[in-house]
Amino acid sequence: MIIRTKQLFLLKLLKIHLTMKRIISLLAFAVISIAGASAQNNYCAVAGTYYDAEGKIAISDPKTTLQVQLTVTQEQTIVGPYAKYAQKFLGVRPALVERTSYNVTNAVIALAPEQATALPADGYTSKAETYLGSLDEFAKITPDRLSSSMISIEDAAQQAAQMIFSIRKHRMELITGEAGENVFGGGLKDALDALDEKEQELMELFLGKKISTTSTHSYIIPLANGVTEYTVAKFAAQSGLKPASAADGDVVKLTLTPGAEPKLSSLQEVEASNKAAIAVRIANFATCSVAAGNKMIGTNTLPVFELGRTAYILGSAKK
């Protein structure tokens, strides 16, 4: 009788063990199914505690982090040494005050690198130095000076203006064939290019230099449940980008506009009260847009878990 009772007890334990093992296997199967779906569309993930494929308890907390890459253009005006004589000798009015301005021209929004392929690395244009000076300054000895004779700045400006008109006249003679009978084909092109370059050097002495520098700056934005507006950075036309915490400057804002309520495409939902149910988080495909002040500079549609919903699926499968 005692042996019979012990056998029944052992059979009961075995039955419980097999049942738990089957439940764990089925839960793992469901998790694997969801993981497979997530790999394909990146919009669904298990939420909360669950049993993984090895039957171990795991925790999942689906979150979305965005990367915003801003493109900033810097416009710099360098006043020419003969600027105040430009109107007198050339009839034009150039800038007489050096200034620098910034403008946010574009924004690219993507899932952060840990969730998707990273955006191109941040960068900026380089400045090339030459013996005539650099992009942002004039040579100490201006290119119009052809002798060691010392003359006033006004006289030097007048001579530079005369050289500009002389170059233009010589260019026209080459084009019309009135000069340079033996200059033709590739030689003519090289001669015209050399004249253009020389005229540009002389014109810059009056009109100054305008330098445009483009740079990119990336920001990582962790999202919060239900929040649809985020300050990426601050921006000022005179000084460029500033931290989001800066007291002044226009706001560079990220706005999320939820799309239609997300649904599971291939898995059937059940009630949360079902003991075999597994919670899954379905991301909402939201329109993510970035504005600098009142100017829209970028938009993209991305899956956002924080604007999605929680659904429940049955942790079972057909044999």
mmCIF file of C-alpha atoms in Angstrom:
data_model
loop_
_atom_site.group_PDB
_atom_site.id
_atom_site.type_symbol
_atom_site.label_atom_id
_atom_site.label_comp_id
_atom_site.label_asym_id
_atom_site.label_seq_id
_atom_site.Cartn_x
_atom_site.Cartn_y
_atom_site.Cartn_z
ATOM 1 C CA MET A 1 0.000 0.000 0.000
ATOM 2 C CA ILE A 2 2.855 2.350 0.890
ATOM 3 C CA ILE A 3 4.665 1.486 -2.345
ATOM 4 C CA ARG A 4 1.470 2.142 -4.344
ATOM 5 C CA THR A 5 1.025 5.560 -2.706
ATOM 6 C CA LYS A 6 4.666 6.453 -3.406
ATOM 7 C CA GLN A 7 4.276 5.464 -7.050
ATOM 8 C CA LEU A 8 1.174 7.623 -7.420
ATOM 9 C CA PHE A 9 3.011 10.564 -5.835
ATOM 10 C CA LEU A 10 5.951 10.180 -8.189
ATOM 11 C CA LEU A 11 3.622 9.952 -11.186
ATOM 12 C CA LYS A 12 1.897 13.146 -10.075
ATOM 13 C CA LEU A 13 5.245 14.971 -9.761
ATOM 14 C CA LEU A 14 6.272 13.735 -13.186
ATOM 15 C CA LYS A 15 2.986 14.948 -14.658
ATOM 16 C CA ILE A 16 3.456 18.399 -13.088
ATOM 17 C CA HIS A 17 7.045 18.549 -14.360
ATOM 18 C CA LEU A 18 6.001 17.630 -17.909
ATOM 19 C CA THR A 19 3.176 20.152 -17.836
ATOM 20 C CA MET A 20 5.506 22.973 -16.687
ATOM 21 C CA LYS A 21 8.065 21.954 -19.261
ATOM 22 C CA ARG A 22 5.406 22.066 -21.982
ATOM 23 C CA ILE A 23 4.227 25.492 -20.827
ATOM 24 C CA ILE A 24 7.782 26.819 -20.823
ATOM 25 C CA SER A 25 8.376 25.357 -24.273
ATOM 26 C CA LEU A 26 5.200 26.921 -25.615
ATOM 27 C CA LEU A 27 6.031 30.295 -24.062
ATOM 28 C CA ALA A 28 9.505 30.106 -25.548
ATOM 29 C CA PHE A 29 7.991 29.249 -28.922
ATOM 30 C CA ALA A 30 5.769 32.329 -28.732
ATOM 31 C CA VAL A 31 8.712 34.517 -27.764
ATOM 32 C CA ILE A 32 10.766 33.157 -30.650
ATOM 33 C CA SER A 33 7.847 33.850 -33.011
ATOM 34 C CA ILE A 34 7.655 37.439 -31.795
ATOM 35 C CA ALA A 35 11.422 37.832 -32.074
ATOM 36 C CA GLY A 36 11.217 36.598 -35.656
ATOM 37 C CA ALA A 37 8.491 39.097 -36.466
ATOM 38 C CA SER A 38 10.481 41.881 -34.804
ATOM 39 C CA ALA A 39 13.529 41.075 -36.887
ATOM 40 C CA GLN A 40 11.479 41.594 -40.014
ATOM 41 C CA ASN A 41 9.545 44.761 -39.169
ATOM 42 C CA ASN A 42 11.193 46.175 -35.997
ATOM 43 C CA TYR A 43 7.853 47.174 -34.485
ATOM 44 C CA CYS A 44 6.942 44.439 -31.962
ATOM 45 C CA ALA A 45 8.728 43.145 -28.859
ATOM 46 C CA VAL A 46 7.944 41.148 -25.718
ATOM 47 C CA ALA A 47 7.167 43.362 -22.723
ATOM 48 C CA GLY A 48 7.786 42.377 -19.098
ATOM 49 C CA THR A 49 8.997 39.008 -17.808
ATOM 50 C CA TYR A 50 8.967 35.893 -19.961
ATOM 51 C CA TYR A 51 10.725 32.553 -20.458
ATOM 52 C CA ASP A 52 13.396 32.593 -23.143
ATOM 53 C CA ALA A 53 14.193 29.730 -25.521
ATOM 54 C CA GLU A 54 16.276 28.033 -22.818
ATOM 55 C CA GLY A 55 13.464 28.181 -20.297
ATOM 56 C CA LYS A 56 15.105 30.918 -18.225
ATOM 57 C CA ILE A 57 13.228 33.953 -16.930
ATOM 58 C CA ALA A 58 14.084 37.136 -18.872
ATOM 59 C CA ILE A 59 12.921 40.746 -18.720
ATOM 60 C CA SER A 60 12.155 42.934 -21.730
ATOM 61 C CA ASP A 61 11.424 46.677 -21.691
ATOM 62 C CA PRO A 62 11.036 47.883 -25.317
ATOM 63 C CA LYS A 63 12.265 51.447 -25.771
ATOM 64 C CA THR A 64 12.974 53.733 -28.714
ATOM 65 C CA THR A 65 15.924 56.119 -28.972
ATOM 66 C CA LEU A 66 16.259 58.486 -31.912
ATOM 67 C CA GLN A 67 19.287 60.108 -33.475
ATOM 68 C CA VAL A 68 18.888 63.581 -34.947
ATOM 69 C CA GLN A 69 21.672 64.858 -37.194
ATOM 70 C CA LEU A 70 21.573 68.593 -37.899
ATOM 71 C CA THR A 71 23.319 70.293 -40.823
ATOM 72 C CA VAL A 72 24.538 73.817 -40.071
ATOM 73 C CA THR A 73 25.823 76.304 -42.644
ATOM 74 C CA GLN A 74 28.158 79.057 -41.492
ATOM 75 C CA GLU A 75 28.380 82.119 -43.752
ATOM 76 C CA GLN A 76 31.402 84.334 -43.074
ATOM 77 C CA THR A 77 32.058 87.703 -44.733
ATOM 78 C CA ILE A 78 35.643 89.022 -44.744
ATOM 79 C CA VAL A 79 35.944 92.702 -45.692
ATOM 80 C CA GLY A 80 38.413 93.453 -48.513
ATOM 81 C CA PRO A 81 41.313 95.905 -47.938
ATOM 82 C CA TYR A 82 39.963 98.172 -50.701
ATOM 83 C CA ALA A 83 36.307 97.879 -49.709
ATOM 84 C CA LYS A 84 35.786 101.581 -48.965
ATOM 85 C CA TYR A 85 36.999 102.455 -52.497
ATOM 86 C CA ALA A 86 34.801 99.930 -54.320
ATOM 87 C CA GLN A 87 32.012 102.395 -55.014
ATOM 88 C CA LYS A 88 34.438 105.088 -56.216
ATOM 89 C CA PHE A 89 36.395 102.924 -58.658
ATOM 90 C CA LEU A 90 34.005 100.050 -59.484
ATOM 91 C CA GLY A 91 30.554 101.488 -58.768
ATOM 92 C CA VAL A 92 29.549 98.759 -56.296
ATOM 93 C CA ARG A 93 28.849 98.757 -52.557
ATOM 94 C CA PRO A 94 30.422 95.804 -50.763
ATOM 95 C CA ALA A 95 30.138 94.817 -47.111
ATOM 96 C CA LEU A 96 32.138 97.166 -44.901
ATOM 97 C CA VAL A 97 31.723 95.188 -41.682
ATOM 98 C CA GLU A 98 32.855 91.616 -41.117
ATOM 99 C CA ARG A 99 30.107 89.299 -39.943
ATOM 100 C CA THR A 100 29.356 85.639 -39.387
ATOM 101 C CA SER A 101 25.916 84.051 -39.540
ATOM 102 C CA TYR A 102 24.621 80.521 -39.023
ATOM 103 C CA ASN A 103 21.663 78.648 -40.423
ATOM 104 C CA VAL A 104 20.307 75.163 -39.676
ATOM 105 C CA THR A 105 19.532 73.866 -43.155
ATOM 106 C CA ASN A 106 18.640 70.192 -42.742
ATOM 107 C CA ALA A 107 17.824 67.471 -40.235
ATOM 108 C CA VAL A 108 17.979 63.692 -40.630
ATOM 109 C CA ILE A 109 16.026 61.588 -38.110
ATOM 110 C CA ALA A 110 16.740 57.879 -37.646
ATOM 111 C CA LEU A 111 16.688 55.159 -35.019
ATOM 112 C CA ALA A 112 19.741 55.437 -32.776
ATOM 113 C CA PRO A 113 22.802 53.346 -33.749
ATOM 114 C CA GLU A 114 22.037 50.584 -31.245
ATOM 115 C CA GLN A 115 18.671 50.067 -32.935
ATOM 116 C CA ALA A 116 19.533 50.640 -36.585
ATOM 117 C CA THR A 117 22.315 51.526 -39.015
ATOM 118 C CA ALA A 118 24.106 54.659 -37.859
ATOM 119 C CA LEU A 119 23.968 57.912 -39.803
ATOM 120 C CA PRO A 120 27.179 59.193 -41.449
ATOM 121 C CA ALA A 121 29.720 60.514 -38.967
ATOM 122 C CA ASP A 122 29.610 64.207 -38.125
ATOM 123 C CA GLY A 123 32.005 66.370 -40.128
ATOM 124 C CA TYR A 124 32.804 69.788 -41.540
ATOM 125 C CA THR A 125 34.464 71.348 -44.574
ATOM 126 C CA SER A 126 38.215 71.971 -44.401
ATOM 127 C CA LYS A 127 40.106 75.203 -45.175
ATOM 128 C CA ALA A 128 42.875 75.175 -47.771
ATOM 129 C CA GLU A 129 45.933 77.373 -47.152
ATOM 130 C CA THR A 130 47.859 78.983 -50.068
ATOM 131 C CA TYR A 131 50.813 81.395 -50.354
ATOM 132 C CA LEU A 132 48.314 84.080 -51.384
ATOM 133 C CA GLY A 133 46.567 83.785 -48.034
ATOM 134 C CA SER A 134 43.836 81.524 -46.729
ATOM 135 C CA LEU A 135 40.119 81.216 -47.301
ATOM 136 C CA ASP A 136 39.362 83.506 -44.375
ATOM 137 C CA GLU A 137 42.085 86.151 -44.679
ATOM 138 C CA PHE A 138 43.950 88.161 -47.297
ATOM 139 C CA ALA A 139 47.627 87.873 -48.103
ATOM 140 C CA LYS A 140 49.928 90.277 -46.288
ATOM 141 C CA ILE A 141 51.158 91.454 -49.699
ATOM 142 C CA THR A 142 48.109 91.846 -51.933
ATOM 143 C CA PRO A 143 48.230 90.137 -55.368
ATOM 144 C CA ASP A 144 47.846 93.472 -57.216
ATOM 145 C CA ARG A 145 51.186 94.789 -55.957
ATOM 146 C CA LEU A 146 53.782 94.351 -58.703
ATOM 147 C CA SER A 147 56.651 96.528 -57.409
ATOM 148 C CA SER A 148 58.328 97.669 -54.194
ATOM 149 C CA SER A 149 57.165 101.262 -54.647
ATOM 150 C CA MET A 150 55.157 102.509 -51.696
ATOM 151 C CA ILE A 151 51.846 104.168 -52.599
ATOM 152 C CA SER A 152 48.719 105.062 -50.672
ATOM 153 C CA ILE A 153 45.900 102.582 -50.223
ATOM 154 C CA GLU A 154 43.618 104.702 -52.397
ATOM 155 C CA ASP A 155 46.149 104.798 -55.234
ATOM 156 C CA ALA A 156 46.660 101.035 -54.888
ATOM 157 C CA ALA A 157 42.896 100.536 -55.087
ATOM 158 C CA GLN A 158 42.719 102.661 -58.235
ATOM 159 C CA GLN A 159 45.499 100.657 -59.882
ATOM 160 C CA ALA A 160 43.772 97.380 -58.922
ATOM 161 C CA ALA A 161 40.527 98.631 -60.497
ATOM 162 C CA GLN A 162 42.380 99.523 -63.695
ATOM 163 C CA MET A 163 43.910 96.023 -63.773
ATOM 164 C CA ILE A 164 40.406 94.494 -63.479
ATOM 165 C CA PHE A 165 39.161 96.443 -66.502
ATOM 166 C CA SER A 166 42.369 95.649 -68.404
ATOM 167 C CA ILE A 167 41.871 91.925 -67.770
ATOM 168 C CA ARG A 168 38.279 92.108 -68.974
ATOM 169 C CA LYS A 169 39.360 93.914 -72.128
ATOM 170 C CA HIS A 170 42.096 91.372 -72.812
ATOM 171 C CA ARG A 171 39.657 88.492 -72.218
ATOM 172 C CA MET A 172 37.225 89.927 -74.746
ATOM 173 C CA GLU A 173 40.023 90.340 -77.295
ATOM 174 C CA LEU A 174 40.964 86.689 -76.885
ATOM 175 C CA ILE A 175 37.358 85.561 -77.244
ATOM 176 C CA THR A 176 36.713 87.659 -80.383
ATOM 177 C CA GLY A 177 40.093 86.798 -81.935
ATOM 178 C CA GLU A 178 41.347 90.396 -81.984
ATOM 179 C CA ALA A 179 44.385 89.278 -79.973
ATOM 180 C CA GLY A 180 46.322 86.045 -79.503
ATOM 181 C CA GLU A 181 46.332 84.696 -83.057
ATOM 182 C CA ASN A 182 48.295 81.649 -81.892
ATOM 183 C CA VAL A 183 46.128 81.022 -78.839
ATOM 184 C CA PHE A 184 43.383 78.484 -79.580
ATOM 185 C CA GLY A 185 41.895 75.195 -78.393
ATOM 186 C CA GLY A 186 43.160 74.072 -74.980
ATOM 187 C CA GLY A 187 45.600 76.985 -74.856
ATOM 188 C CA LEU A 188 42.767 79.482 -75.196
ATOM 189 C CA LYS A 189 40.844 77.819 -72.400
ATOM 190 C CA ASP A 190 43.877 77.872 -70.100
ATOM 191 C CA ALA A 191 44.481 81.540 -70.878
ATOM 192 C CA LEU A 192 40.856 82.448 -70.119
ATOM 193 C CA ASP A 193 40.920 80.436 -66.877
ATOM 194 C CA ALA A 194 44.094 82.250 -65.779
ATOM 195 C CA LEU A 195 42.485 85.626 -66.489
ATOM 196 C CA ASP A 196 39.354 84.622 -64.559
ATOM 197 C CA GLU A 197 41.437 83.572 -61.556
ATOM 198 C CA LYS A 198 43.397 86.828 -61.590
ATOM 199 C CA GLU A 199 40.253 88.909 -61.850
ATOM 200 C CA GLN A 200 38.733 86.994 -58.925
ATOM 201 C CA GLU A 201 41.783 87.780 -56.779
ATOM 202 C CA LEU A 202 41.531 91.481 -57.593
ATOM 203 C CA MET A 203 37.745 91.618 -57.134
ATOM 204 C CA GLU A 204 38.077 90.088 -53.653
ATOM 205 C CA LEU A 205 40.269 93.041 -52.653
ATOM 206 C CA PHE A 206 37.190 95.229 -53.125
ATOM 207 C CA LEU A 207 34.253 92.911 -52.503
ATOM 208 C CA GLY A 208 35.841 90.759 -49.813
ATOM 209 C CA LYS A 209 35.588 87.017 -49.271
ATOM 210 C CA LYS A 210 32.437 85.012 -48.616
ATOM 211 C CA ILE A 211 33.132 81.674 -46.953
ATOM 212 C CA SER A 212 30.502 78.966 -46.561
ATOM 213 C CA THR A 213 31.256 76.120 -44.126
ATOM 214 C CA THR A 214 28.925 73.158 -43.675
ATOM 215 C CA SER A 215 29.034 70.935 -40.580
ATOM 216 C CA THR A 216 26.895 68.142 -39.135
ATOM 217 C CA HIS A 217 26.056 67.587 -35.468
ATOM 218 C CA SER A 218 24.321 64.509 -34.002
ATOM 219 C CA TYR A 219 22.073 64.314 -30.943
ATOM 220 C CA ILE A 220 20.755 61.184 -29.201
ATOM 221 C CA ILE A 221 17.157 61.584 -27.988
ATOM 222 C CA PRO A 222 15.769 58.925 -25.591
ATOM 223 C CA LEU A 223 11.975 58.893 -25.808
ATOM 224 C CA ALA A 224 9.460 58.798 -22.950
ATOM 225 C CA ASN A 225 6.000 57.221 -22.887
ATOM 226 C CA GLY A 226 3.339 59.530 -24.288
ATOM 227 C CA VAL A 227 5.693 62.508 -24.842
ATOM 228 C CA THR A 228 5.543 63.969 -28.364
ATOM 229 C CA GLU A 229 7.812 67.051 -28.196
ATOM 230 C CA TYR A 230 11.543 67.208 -27.418
ATOM 231 C CA THR A 231 14.094 70.037 -27.487
ATOM 232 C CA VAL A 232 17.064 68.836 -29.532
ATOM 233 C CA ALA A 233 19.163 71.997 -29.198
ATOM 234 C CA LYS A 234 18.984 75.791 -29.180
ATOM 235 C CA PHE A 235 20.109 77.940 -32.095
ATOM 236 C CA ALA A 236 21.177 81.541 -32.683
ATOM 237 C CA ALA A 237 21.925 83.133 -36.059
ATOM 238 C CA GLN A 238 24.965 84.931 -34.602
ATOM 239 C CA SER A 239 26.568 82.029 -32.714
ATOM 240 C CA GLY A 240 25.136 78.789 -34.108
ATOM 241 C CA LEU A 241 24.031 75.725 -32.128
ATOM 242 C CA LYS A 242 23.748 75.761 -28.346
ATOM 243 C CA PRO A 243 22.864 73.079 -25.772
ATOM 244 C CA ALA A 244 19.171 72.350 -25.248
ATOM 245 C CA SER A 245 19.518 73.778 -21.737
ATOM 246 C CA ALA A 246 20.726 77.196 -22.971
ATOM 247 C CA ALA A 247 18.711 80.148 -21.713
ATOM 248 C CA ASP A 248 18.549 81.913 -25.084
ATOM 249 C CA GLY A 249 18.217 80.984 -28.739
ATOM 250 C CA ASP A 250 15.516 79.558 -30.985
ATOM 251 C CA VAL A 251 14.413 76.010 -30.207
ATOM 252 C CA VAL A 252 15.305 73.151 -32.524
ATOM 253 C CA LYS A 253 12.356 70.905 -31.747
ATOM 254 C CA LEU A 254 11.571 67.267 -32.483
ATOM 255 C CA THR A 255 7.835 66.552 -32.791
ATOM 256 C CA LEU A 256 6.294 63.083 -32.983
ATOM 257 C CA THR A 257 2.873 62.705 -34.607
ATOM 258 C CA PRO A 258 1.375 59.248 -33.961
ATOM 259 C CA GLY A 259 0.001 57.288 -36.881
ATOM 260 C CA ALA A 260 -2.916 54.862 -36.869
ATOM 261 C CA GLU A 261 -3.302 52.519 -33.878
ATOM 262 C CA PRO A 262 -0.835 49.667 -34.384
ATOM 263 C CA LYS A 263 -2.067 46.100 -34.762
ATOM 264 C CA LEU A 264 -0.506 42.660 -34.889
ATOM 265 C CA SER A 265 -0.480 41.406 -38.449
ATOM 266 C CA SER A 266 0.078 37.680 -37.927
ATOM 267 C CA LEU A 267 -0.563 36.869 -34.237
ATOM 268 C CA GLN A 268 -3.994 36.620 -32.622
ATOM 269 C CA GLU A 269 -4.598 38.746 -29.529
ATOM 270 C CA VAL A 270 -6.166 37.432 -26.301
ATOM 271 C CA GLU A 271 -7.437 38.972 -23.069
ATOM 272 C CA ALA A 272 -4.876 40.105 -20.520
ATOM 273 C CA SER A 273 -6.588 37.905 -17.937
ATOM 274 C CA ASN A 274 -5.650 34.747 -19.837
ATOM 275 C CA LYS A 275 -3.102 32.860 -17.720
ATOM 276 C CA ALA A 276 -1.152 31.801 -20.797
ATOM 277 C CA ALA A 277 -1.008 35.336 -22.193
ATOM 278 C CA ILE A 278 2.250 37.079 -23.004
ATOM 279 C CA ALA A 279 2.448 40.897 -23.086
ATOM 280 C CA VAL A 280 3.950 42.407 -26.227
ATOM 281 C CA ARG A 281 4.604 46.050 -27.049
ATOM 282 C CA ILE A 282 3.603 47.196 -30.541
ATOM 283 C CA ALA A 283 5.317 50.340 -31.831
ATOM 284 C CA ASN A 284 3.384 53.154 -33.469
ATOM 285 C CA PHE A 285 4.682 54.335 -36.829
ATOM 286 C CA ALA A 286 4.945 58.033 -36.014
ATOM 287 C CA THR A 287 5.866 60.976 -38.214
ATOM 288 C CA CYS A 288 9.031 62.446 -36.679
ATOM 289 C CA SER A 289 9.724 66.033 -37.746
ATOM 290 C CA VAL A 290 12.346 68.596 -36.748
ATOM 291 C CA ALA A 291 11.840 72.369 -36.919
ATOM 292 C CA ALA A 292 14.361 75.152 -36.298
ATOM 293 C CA GLY A 293 12.219 78.003 -35.053
ATOM 294 C CA ASN A 294 9.293 78.089 -37.486
ATOM 295 C CA LYS A 295 11.189 76.379 -40.321
ATOM 296 C CA MET A 296 10.645 72.661 -40.957
ATOM 297 C CA ILE A 297 14.024 71.115 -41.819
ATOM 298 C CA GLY A 298 13.488 67.338 -41.766
ATOM 299 C CA THR A 299 10.955 64.522 -41.375
ATOM 300 C CA ASN A 300 10.848 60.728 -41.264
ATOM 301 C CA THR A 301 8.386 57.970 -40.301
ATOM 302 C CA LEU A 302 9.749 55.591 -37.657
ATOM 303 C CA PRO A 303 8.453 52.907 -35.254
ATOM 304 C CA VAL A 304 8.113 54.368 -31.743
ATOM 305 C CA PHE A 305 7.341 52.019 -28.819
ATOM 306 C CA GLU A 306 6.524 54.934 -26.483
ATOM 307 C CA LEU A 307 3.547 55.909 -28.653
ATOM 308 C CA GLY A 308 2.391 52.338 -29.265
ATOM 309 C CA ARG A 309 0.251 49.985 -27.212
ATOM 310 C CA THR A 310 0.515 46.762 -25.220
ATOM 311 C CA ALA A 311 -1.202 43.674 -26.604
ATOM 312 C CA TYR A 312 -1.466 40.097 -25.327
ATOM 313 C CA ILE A 313 -0.975 36.890 -27.265
ATOM 314 C CA LEU A 314 -1.562 33.307 -26.327
ATOM 315 C CA GLY A 315 1.577 31.466 -25.239
ATOM 316 C CA SER A 316 0.660 28.264 -27.075
ATOM 317 C CA ALA A 317 1.179 26.649 -30.421
ATOM 318 C CA LYS A 318 -0.198 23.780 -32.415
ATOM 319 C CA LYS A 319 1.620 20.474 -32.147
#
